[in-house]
XYZ file of C-alpha atoms in Angstrom:
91
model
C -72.753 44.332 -4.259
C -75.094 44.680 -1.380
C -74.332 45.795 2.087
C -74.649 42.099 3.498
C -71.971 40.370 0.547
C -69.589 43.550 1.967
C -69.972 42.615 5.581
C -68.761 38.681 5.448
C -65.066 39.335 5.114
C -64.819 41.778 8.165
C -66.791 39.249 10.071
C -64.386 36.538 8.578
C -61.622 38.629 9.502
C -62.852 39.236 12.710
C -63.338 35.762 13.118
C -59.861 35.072 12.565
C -58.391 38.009 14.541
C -60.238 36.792 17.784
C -58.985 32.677 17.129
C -55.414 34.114 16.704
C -55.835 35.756 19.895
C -57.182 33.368 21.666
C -54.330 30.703 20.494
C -51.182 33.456 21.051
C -53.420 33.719 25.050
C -53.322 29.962 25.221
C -49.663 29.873 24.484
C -48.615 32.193 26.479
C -50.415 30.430 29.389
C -49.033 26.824 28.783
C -45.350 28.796 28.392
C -45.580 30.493 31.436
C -47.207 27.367 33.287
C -44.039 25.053 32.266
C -41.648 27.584 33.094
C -43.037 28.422 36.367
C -43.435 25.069 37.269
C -40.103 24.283 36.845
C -38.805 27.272 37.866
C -40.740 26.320 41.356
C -39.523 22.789 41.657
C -36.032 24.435 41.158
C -36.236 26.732 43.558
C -37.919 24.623 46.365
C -35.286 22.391 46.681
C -32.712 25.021 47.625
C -31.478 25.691 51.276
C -33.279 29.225 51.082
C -36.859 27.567 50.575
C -36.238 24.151 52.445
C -37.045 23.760 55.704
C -34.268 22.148 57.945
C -35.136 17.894 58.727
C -38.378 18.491 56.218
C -38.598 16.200 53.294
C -40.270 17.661 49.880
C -44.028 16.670 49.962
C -44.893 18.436 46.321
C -45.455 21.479 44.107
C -49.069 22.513 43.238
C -51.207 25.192 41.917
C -53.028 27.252 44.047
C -56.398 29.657 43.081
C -56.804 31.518 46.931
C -54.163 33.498 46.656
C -53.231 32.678 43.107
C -49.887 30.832 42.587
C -47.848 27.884 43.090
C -46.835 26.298 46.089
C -44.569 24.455 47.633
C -45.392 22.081 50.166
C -43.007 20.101 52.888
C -43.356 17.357 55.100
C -43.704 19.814 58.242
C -46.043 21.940 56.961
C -44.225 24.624 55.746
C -45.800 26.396 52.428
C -44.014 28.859 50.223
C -46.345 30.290 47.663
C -45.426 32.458 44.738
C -46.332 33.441 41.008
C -42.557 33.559 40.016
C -40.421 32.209 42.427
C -36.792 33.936 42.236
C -33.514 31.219 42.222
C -30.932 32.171 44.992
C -27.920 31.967 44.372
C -25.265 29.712 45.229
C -26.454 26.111 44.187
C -29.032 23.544 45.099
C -29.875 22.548 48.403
């Protein structure tokens, strides 16, 4: 067996290494999308977030600084990676 015939399974397995990777990375980035989303639409519409006589204009993602934001009728933007639920029920 020559050195080349040796060399195609590590560069098969290789292969397959860096494909699993890059599937468990894409995974992991459409998990924590959907869960952050939600977890900001959640979060915006409590009293903590909400500005008083504002109505909810939307949720979006933003690159500059990195994160999503929400956005009401006045103005007001709240911007975070992970927003954090208060406590003690919607708004």
């Amino acid at each position: 067996m020559d050195s080349e015939t040796r060399a195609r399974p590590r560069v098969r397995r290789a292969v397959l290494v860096t494909a699993a990777a890059a599937v468990v990375v894409l995974f992991a980035a459409l998990a924590y999308a959907a869960l952050a989303w939600k977890r900001a639409d959640r979060a915006c519409s409590t009293d903590v977030y909400w500005p008083e006589g504002a109505s909810m204009a939307g949720i979006s993602w933003s690159w500059l600084p990195p994160g999503l934001e929400c956005t009401y009728s006045d103005g007001t933007v709240h911007r975070s990676l992970w927003f954090s639920i208060p406590s003690g029920g919607e708004g």
